[in-house]
Structure formats: C-alpha cells, structure tokens
Amino acid sequence: MSNVGYDKAGKPGCAVIFGASGGIGAALCESLAADGTGTIFAGSRNGDAVAGDTTIPFRFDLRDEDSIAAAATLVKEHQPDLAPDLVVVATGVLTLSNGTGPERSYRALDGASMAEVLHLNTIGPAMIAKHFLPLLPRDRRAIFAALSARVGSISDNGLGGWHSYRASKAALNMLIKNFGIELGRTHKQAVVAALHPGTVDSDLSKPFQSNLPDGQLTKPVAAARNLLRTLNGLTPSDSGGLFAFDGSRIEP
Ligand SMILES: NC(=O)c1ccc[n+]([C@@H]2O[C@H](COP(=O)([O-])OP(=O)(O)OC[C@H]3O[C@@H](n4cnc5c(N)ncnc54)[C@H](OP(=O)(O)O)[C@@H]3O)[C@@H](O)[C@H]2O)c1
C-alpha cells in the first residue's frame, strides 16, 4: 500500500501513534501494521521497537516538550514530502507511578498528584497537538485523535469520584474542541477527535476490573479495531467531538 493519504477503504498511508507501549497503543500499531499502513511511527517512553517492517520507533516523554518536538522533526525528516494522515495520542494515566490511585472523595485530593495527572493526561497531549497539528496535510483527509474517556463528560457524570482523572479528561475534551475549531480554518478535510475506548483490558484498568459486569471488558486488539472503525466514520463536521468505540457521540 502507498504511504500517501487515506485509501478508499479508509486506511491511512502514514500514522503516528504516541503510547505504543500501552495496551491500546500497542494494539493500534498492530492493527495498522496488519492493515498494511505504509509507515507507522510508534512512540514510547523507552523507544523500543514495535514489531513490523513498516514501523519506525521513537522515544518521547509527555513531560518533556523537547522530546515531542524531536519526534515531529523525525517524522518530517523521514518523510520530507509526506505528511502523516493519522496521529493518535494513546497515552494516559489513572494510577500514578507512585501508586496513588484515583480519588474517591474530595478529602483525598492532593495538589501534587492532581498536577501530575493533569500534566500527563491534558498538557502532554496538548504539547503533541502543538507539534503535530502543523504536520497534517491541508489538501486531503487527516485525523488527530486523543484517547480520552466517557468519565470526562460533565453531562454524563452521575457517579462522581476520580476527581483528577475526570477533570484531566474533561479539560482534554475542551482542548480537542478548541483544536478542531482552529484546525478547521486551515485544514478543511481534517478531523480532530477525542475517543472513549470502552473498558479495555490493560495495565490502566487492571486494578478496577473486579466488579465489572460480564462482557464489559474489551481486549486491546478489539478496542483498537473499534477505534479505527470509529475514526473512519468521522467527517470534518464531527471535528472537536468525543466519540465512543461504537461510533456514537458522547455529549460533553
Ligand atoms: N483501559 C481502559 O479501560 C480505558 C478506558 C477509558 C479510557 N482509557 C484511556 O485510553 C488511554 C490508553 O490507556 P491504556 O488502557 O492503553 O493504558 P496503559 O496500557 O496503561 O498505557 C498507557 C500509556 O501511556 C504511556 N505513558 C504514561 N506516562 C507517560 C509519559 N510520561 N510519557 C510518555 N508516555 C507515557 C505509557 O507508557 P509507559 O509504557 O512508558 O508507561 C503507556 O504507553 C488512556 O488515555 C486512558 O485514559 C482507557
């Protein structure tokens, strides 16, 4: 397959995945490779290679803007005449690396932990947008998507809790809305979207899987397929929205 543009079946020629070491990010890389995507830039903190002849690994850290700028330079230098058709930010945290989990009450709020969650779930993806939105082609279909979560919807919130995570995703959803508006002025065929992948069997969800109803846990490969299908169904008029794995729109 060519690595220029989306083909008629909705497959991107060139994709960039941030979070290729994660459950969903790795599955996205695998699915795109299996579909014959021309070039896949696969970014992770350790920069390890992801299987596949057409995959180019790179290293980045969400807390290090220079590493994100370097990733943009790598993509530009590797393909001077080719722009990425699809950029997906598949990173995110629910439990911090020091073991701090999502708060069940306002009593558990801790400023430093909150700042860390917001930095990783909101500011990091925003920095990726800053360096990668300018790379998207202006003359054909292009997609920038970030993994968000249904719990970031304010209107859908009936349960409360998980304060920092919910707030970080609500803020991410707002940024995606803003980026959709801004990019729409210059990139008429572009789509900017936030995605809810469902409850997916990954390191992120592991501590919270015990009380799930049967059948609610999706394998990463199925989640990746669902997300790619959802993206294929989006048009520029959908830009700025939050969409679930089944293609339905989630109200903010
Ligand atoms: N799983 C679910 O049920 C579920 C539900 C709703 C929404 N989501 C969202 O889906 C996204 C992906 O989740 P997942 O389930 O695939 O989680 P995961 O398996 O834990 O993957 C998280 C990814 O984020 C990366 N990451 C964390 N901190 C980073 C940093 N400082 N710099 C660069 N990368 C960093 C991790 O890299 P390392 O490998 O280096 O740590 C990993 O690649 C998240 O945004 C999550 O909120 C997931």
Short mmCIF file of C-alpha atoms and ligand atoms in Angstrom, two decimals:
data_model
loop_
_atom_site.label_atom_id
_atom_site.label_comp_id
_atom_site.label_asym_id
_atom_site.label_seq_id
_atom_site.Cartn_x
_atom_site.Cartn_y
_atom_site.Cartn_z
CA MET A 1 0.00 0.00 0.00
CA SER A 2 1.13 3.57 -0.67
CA ASN A 3 2.00 5.79 2.23
CA VAL A 4 0.33 8.84 0.70
CA GLY A 5 -3.10 9.69 2.08
CA TYR A 6 -6.11 7.62 3.10
CA ASP A 7 -7.08 4.90 0.62
CA LYS A 8 -10.66 4.19 -0.48
CA ALA A 9 -11.09 1.65 2.34
CA GLY A 10 -10.23 4.31 4.90
CA LYS A 11 -6.71 3.12 5.70
CA PRO A 12 -4.09 5.81 6.42
CA GLY A 13 -0.84 5.78 4.45
CA CYS A 14 1.18 7.16 7.34
CA ALA A 15 0.26 7.04 11.03
CA VAL A 16 1.92 8.29 14.20
CA ILE A 17 1.00 6.57 17.47
CA PHE A 18 2.03 8.03 20.84
CA GLY A 19 1.91 5.45 23.64
CA ALA A 20 2.94 2.43 21.57
CA SER A 21 3.97 0.60 24.76
CA GLY A 22 0.46 0.82 26.22
CA GLY A 23 -2.32 -1.73 25.95
CA ILE A 24 -4.39 0.23 23.44
CA GLY A 25 -1.46 2.00 21.74
CA ALA A 26 0.35 -1.29 21.02
CA ALA A 27 -2.86 -2.79 19.64
CA LEU A 28 -3.37 0.25 17.40
CA CYS A 29 0.15 -0.22 15.99
CA GLU A 30 -0.53 -3.93 15.41
CA SER A 31 -3.86 -3.28 13.69
CA LEU A 32 -2.44 -0.59 11.45
CA ALA A 33 0.51 -2.82 10.52
CA ALA A 34 -1.84 -5.74 9.79
CA ASP A 35 -3.90 -3.45 7.56
CA GLY A 36 -0.81 -2.57 5.54
CA THR A 37 -0.35 1.03 6.64
CA GLY A 38 2.64 2.37 4.66
CA THR A 39 4.57 3.84 7.61
CA ILE A 40 3.82 3.73 11.32
CA PHE A 41 5.81 5.96 13.68
CA ALA A 42 5.45 4.29 17.08
CA GLY A 43 6.36 6.45 20.08
CA SER A 44 7.01 5.31 23.63
CA ARG A 45 8.96 6.35 26.69
CA ASN A 46 11.51 3.56 26.25
CA GLY A 47 11.67 3.99 22.46
CA ASP A 48 11.65 0.22 21.97
CA ALA A 49 10.91 -1.17 18.56
CA VAL A 50 7.41 -2.42 17.84
CA ALA A 51 7.15 -5.43 15.53
CA GLY A 52 6.61 -4.71 11.85
CA ASP A 53 8.74 -3.83 8.82
CA THR A 54 6.92 -0.56 8.28
CA THR A 55 7.18 0.60 11.90
CA ILE A 56 9.65 3.28 12.95
CA PRO A 57 10.05 3.52 16.73
CA PHE A 58 10.80 6.78 18.52
CA ARG A 59 11.25 7.92 22.09
CA PHE A 60 9.29 10.67 23.83
CA ASP A 61 8.07 11.66 27.28
CA LEU A 62 4.84 13.56 27.85
CA ARG A 63 6.62 15.76 30.41
CA ASP A 64 9.37 16.72 28.00
CA GLU A 65 8.20 19.05 25.22
CA ASP A 66 11.62 18.88 23.53
CA SER A 67 11.20 15.13 23.06
CA ILE A 68 7.83 15.75 21.37
CA ALA A 69 9.35 18.43 19.13
CA ALA A 70 12.14 15.98 18.26
CA ALA A 71 9.52 13.39 17.28
CA ALA A 72 7.93 15.91 14.90
CA THR A 73 11.35 16.60 13.38
CA LEU A 74 11.94 12.85 12.94
CA VAL A 75 8.64 12.43 11.07
CA LYS A 76 9.35 15.47 8.86
CA GLU A 77 12.91 14.39 8.08
CA HIS A 78 11.94 10.82 7.39
CA GLN A 79 9.19 11.80 5.01
CA PRO A 80 10.03 15.30 3.74
CA ASP A 81 7.33 15.15 1.07
CA LEU A 82 4.78 13.16 3.03
CA ALA A 83 2.55 14.33 5.85
CA PRO A 84 1.07 11.97 8.46
CA ASP A 85 -2.58 11.12 7.78
CA LEU A 86 -3.36 9.91 11.29
CA VAL A 87 -1.93 10.93 14.66
CA VAL A 88 -3.27 9.15 17.75
CA VAL A 89 -2.33 10.05 21.31
CA ALA A 90 -2.90 6.76 23.15
CA THR A 91 -1.13 7.70 26.38
CA GLY A 92 -2.70 8.35 29.76
CA VAL A 93 -2.69 7.56 33.47
CA LEU A 94 -5.32 6.67 36.05
CA THR A 95 -2.97 5.45 38.80
CA LEU A 96 0.31 7.33 39.19
CA SER A 97 3.67 5.54 39.14
CA ASN A 98 3.99 6.02 42.94
CA GLY A 99 0.79 4.02 43.39
CA THR A 100 -1.56 6.96 44.00
CA GLY A 101 -4.91 5.91 42.59
CA PRO A 102 -7.95 7.95 41.58
CA GLU A 103 -9.62 9.83 44.47
CA ARG A 104 -12.99 8.59 45.72
CA SER A 105 -13.55 11.77 47.77
CA TYR A 106 -12.51 15.42 47.82
CA ARG A 107 -10.85 14.52 51.13
CA ALA A 108 -8.23 12.55 49.21
CA LEU A 109 -7.22 15.43 46.94
CA ASP A 110 -3.50 16.15 46.84
CA GLY A 111 -2.24 19.07 44.78
CA ALA A 112 0.96 17.45 43.57
CA SER A 113 -0.82 14.26 42.47
CA MET A 114 -3.53 16.30 40.75
CA ALA A 115 -0.93 18.34 38.91
CA GLU A 116 0.79 15.14 37.77
CA VAL A 117 -2.44 13.65 36.39
CA LEU A 118 -3.28 16.89 34.59
CA HIS A 119 0.24 17.14 33.23
CA LEU A 120 0.14 13.62 31.81
CA ASN A 121 -3.49 13.46 30.62
CA THR A 122 -4.06 17.03 29.44
CA ILE A 123 -0.87 19.06 28.98
CA GLY A 124 1.14 16.23 27.38
CA PRO A 125 -1.46 15.59 24.64
CA ALA A 126 -1.72 19.38 24.13
CA MET A 127 2.04 19.54 23.52
CA ILE A 128 1.71 16.72 21.00
CA ALA A 129 -1.04 18.70 19.25
CA LYS A 130 1.18 21.80 19.25
CA HIS A 131 3.92 19.96 17.35
CA PHE A 132 1.86 17.59 15.21
CA LEU A 133 -1.22 19.54 14.08
CA PRO A 134 1.04 21.67 11.83
CA LEU A 135 2.29 18.48 10.12
CA LEU A 136 -1.16 17.36 8.95
CA PRO A 137 -1.82 17.72 5.22
CA ARG A 138 -4.10 20.60 4.19
CA ASP A 139 -5.21 19.12 0.88
CA ARG A 140 -6.64 15.77 1.97
CA ARG A 141 -8.24 13.86 4.83
CA ALA A 142 -6.24 13.87 8.07
CA ILE A 143 -7.08 12.87 11.63
CA PHE A 144 -5.70 13.88 15.03
CA ALA A 145 -7.23 11.82 17.84
CA ALA A 146 -6.57 11.55 21.56
CA LEU A 147 -7.67 8.79 23.90
CA SER A 148 -9.98 10.40 26.43
CA ALA A 149 -12.74 8.72 28.47
CA ARG A 150 -16.51 8.84 28.90
CA VAL A 151 -15.92 9.86 32.53
CA GLY A 152 -14.56 13.15 31.18
CA SER A 153 -18.07 14.07 30.06
CA ILE A 154 -19.62 16.50 32.56
CA SER A 155 -23.19 15.80 31.44
CA ASP A 156 -22.67 12.03 31.72
CA ASN A 157 -21.31 12.19 35.27
CA GLY A 158 -23.80 10.57 37.61
CA LEU A 159 -21.37 8.88 39.97
CA GLY A 160 -18.69 11.43 40.90
CA GLY A 161 -15.25 10.43 42.19
CA TRP A 162 -11.97 10.01 40.28
CA HIS A 163 -11.64 13.80 40.55
CA SER A 164 -8.25 14.37 38.92
CA TYR A 165 -8.78 11.83 36.15
CA ARG A 166 -12.25 13.13 35.27
CA ALA A 167 -11.03 16.74 35.37
CA SER A 168 -7.99 15.93 33.21
CA LYS A 169 -10.16 14.25 30.58
CA ALA A 170 -12.83 16.99 30.66
CA ALA A 171 -10.05 19.51 30.05
CA LEU A 172 -8.62 17.33 27.28
CA ASN A 173 -12.07 17.21 25.66
CA MET A 174 -12.19 21.03 25.74
CA LEU A 175 -8.77 21.26 24.10
CA ILE A 176 -9.86 18.83 21.39
CA LYS A 177 -12.91 21.01 20.75
CA ASN A 178 -10.69 24.08 20.51
CA PHE A 179 -8.16 22.38 18.23
CA GLY A 180 -10.99 21.19 15.97
CA ILE A 181 -12.23 24.76 15.56
CA GLU A 182 -8.75 26.16 14.97
CA LEU A 183 -7.61 23.47 12.55
CA GLY A 184 -10.89 23.67 10.64
CA ARG A 185 -9.92 27.17 9.49
CA THR A 186 -6.88 25.91 7.57
CA HIS A 187 -7.48 22.16 7.10
CA LYS A 188 -10.96 21.78 5.64
CA GLN A 189 -10.78 17.98 5.47
CA ALA A 190 -9.25 17.41 8.89
CA VAL A 191 -10.90 15.73 11.87
CA VAL A 192 -9.82 16.30 15.48
CA ALA A 193 -11.47 13.89 17.90
CA ALA A 194 -11.41 12.60 21.46
CA LEU A 195 -12.12 8.89 21.84
CA HIS A 196 -13.61 6.70 24.55
CA PRO A 197 -12.26 3.16 24.01
CA GLY A 198 -14.67 1.34 26.36
CA THR A 199 -13.31 -0.61 29.31
CA VAL A 200 -10.21 -2.23 27.93
CA ASP A 201 -8.05 -4.94 29.49
CA SER A 202 -4.80 -3.03 30.07
CA ASP A 203 -2.46 -2.09 32.92
CA LEU A 204 -4.50 1.08 33.41
CA SER A 205 -7.79 -0.75 34.05
CA LYS A 206 -6.36 -3.83 35.88
CA PRO A 207 -6.92 -2.55 39.45
CA PHE A 208 -10.56 -1.73 38.62
CA GLN A 209 -11.72 -4.82 36.75
CA SER A 210 -13.07 -6.93 39.63
CA ASN A 211 -16.67 -5.64 39.74
CA LEU A 212 -17.25 -5.34 36.02
CA PRO A 213 -20.36 -6.99 34.59
CA ASP A 214 -19.64 -9.98 32.31
CA GLY A 215 -18.72 -9.00 28.79
CA GLN A 216 -17.83 -5.40 29.61
CA LEU A 217 -14.07 -5.84 29.34
CA THR A 218 -12.71 -5.48 25.81
CA LYS A 219 -9.39 -6.93 24.63
CA PRO A 220 -6.96 -4.29 23.36
CA VAL A 221 -6.95 -5.64 19.80
CA ALA A 222 -10.76 -5.45 19.61
CA ALA A 223 -10.63 -1.96 21.15
CA ALA A 224 -8.10 -0.83 18.53
CA ARG A 225 -10.31 -2.17 15.73
CA ASN A 226 -13.33 -0.39 17.21
CA LEU A 227 -11.43 2.89 17.49
CA LEU A 228 -10.07 2.73 13.93
CA ARG A 229 -13.59 1.95 12.66
CA THR A 230 -14.97 4.89 14.64
CA LEU A 231 -12.31 7.21 13.20
CA ASN A 232 -13.10 6.00 9.69
CA GLY A 233 -16.71 7.03 10.18
CA LEU A 234 -15.91 10.61 11.25
CA THR A 235 -16.13 13.59 8.92
CA PRO A 236 -14.86 17.17 9.33
CA SER A 237 -18.29 18.17 10.66
CA ASP A 238 -17.61 15.85 13.63
CA SER A 239 -14.35 17.63 14.45
CA GLY A 240 -13.95 18.64 18.10
CA GLY A 241 -16.23 15.93 19.50
CA LEU A 242 -15.85 12.98 21.87
CA PHE A 243 -16.77 9.61 20.33
CA ALA A 244 -17.20 6.18 21.85
CA PHE A 245 -15.77 2.92 20.48
CA ASP A 246 -19.11 2.14 18.78
CA GLY A 247 -19.07 5.39 16.82
CA SER A 248 -21.66 7.16 18.98
CA ARG A 249 -21.11 10.76 20.06
CA ILE A 250 -20.77 11.43 23.79
CA GLU A 251 -22.15 14.80 24.87
CA PRO A 252 -19.62 17.00 26.70
N1 LIG B 1 -8.20 0.86 29.54
C1 LIG B 1 -9.39 1.42 29.70
O1 LIG B 1 -10.32 0.76 30.17
C2 LIG B 1 -9.62 2.86 29.33
C3 LIG B 1 -10.91 3.38 29.47
C4 LIG B 1 -11.14 4.71 29.13
C5 LIG B 1 -10.10 5.48 28.64
N2 LIG B 1 -8.85 4.93 28.51
C6 LIG B 1 -7.78 5.80 28.02
O2 LIG B 1 -7.04 5.16 26.99
C7 LIG B 1 -5.68 5.62 27.03
C8 LIG B 1 -4.74 4.43 26.95
O3 LIG B 1 -4.97 3.61 28.07
P1 LIG B 1 -4.46 2.09 28.17
O4 LIG B 1 -5.59 1.35 28.75
O5 LIG B 1 -3.83 1.64 26.91
O6 LIG B 1 -3.36 2.27 29.33
P2 LIG B 1 -1.87 1.67 29.50
O7 LIG B 1 -1.79 0.29 28.94
O8 LIG B 1 -1.55 1.88 30.94
O9 LIG B 1 -0.98 2.62 28.57
C9 LIG B 1 -0.68 3.94 28.97
C10 LIG B 1 0.36 4.50 28.03
O10 LIG B 1 0.67 5.85 28.46
C11 LIG B 1 2.10 5.97 28.44
N3 LIG B 1 2.62 6.98 29.35
C12 LIG B 1 2.37 7.16 30.65
N4 LIG B 1 3.13 8.17 31.14
C13 LIG B 1 3.87 8.62 30.10
C14 LIG B 1 4.84 9.64 29.94
N5 LIG B 1 5.24 10.40 30.97
N6 LIG B 1 5.39 9.84 28.73
C15 LIG B 1 5.03 9.06 27.66
N7 LIG B 1 4.13 8.07 27.75
C16 LIG B 1 3.56 7.86 28.95
C17 LIG B 1 2.57 4.60 28.90
O11 LIG B 1 3.95 4.46 28.63
P3 LIG B 1 4.91 3.50 29.52
O12 LIG B 1 4.69 2.12 28.98
O13 LIG B 1 6.26 4.04 29.28
O14 LIG B 1 4.45 3.65 30.95
C18 LIG B 1 1.68 3.72 28.03
O15 LIG B 1 2.18 3.64 26.72
C19 LIG B 1 -5.56 6.48 28.28
O16 LIG B 1 -5.64 7.84 27.93
C20 LIG B 1 -6.76 6.09 29.11
O17 LIG B 1 -7.19 7.14 29.96
C21 LIG B 1 -8.59 3.64 28.83
#
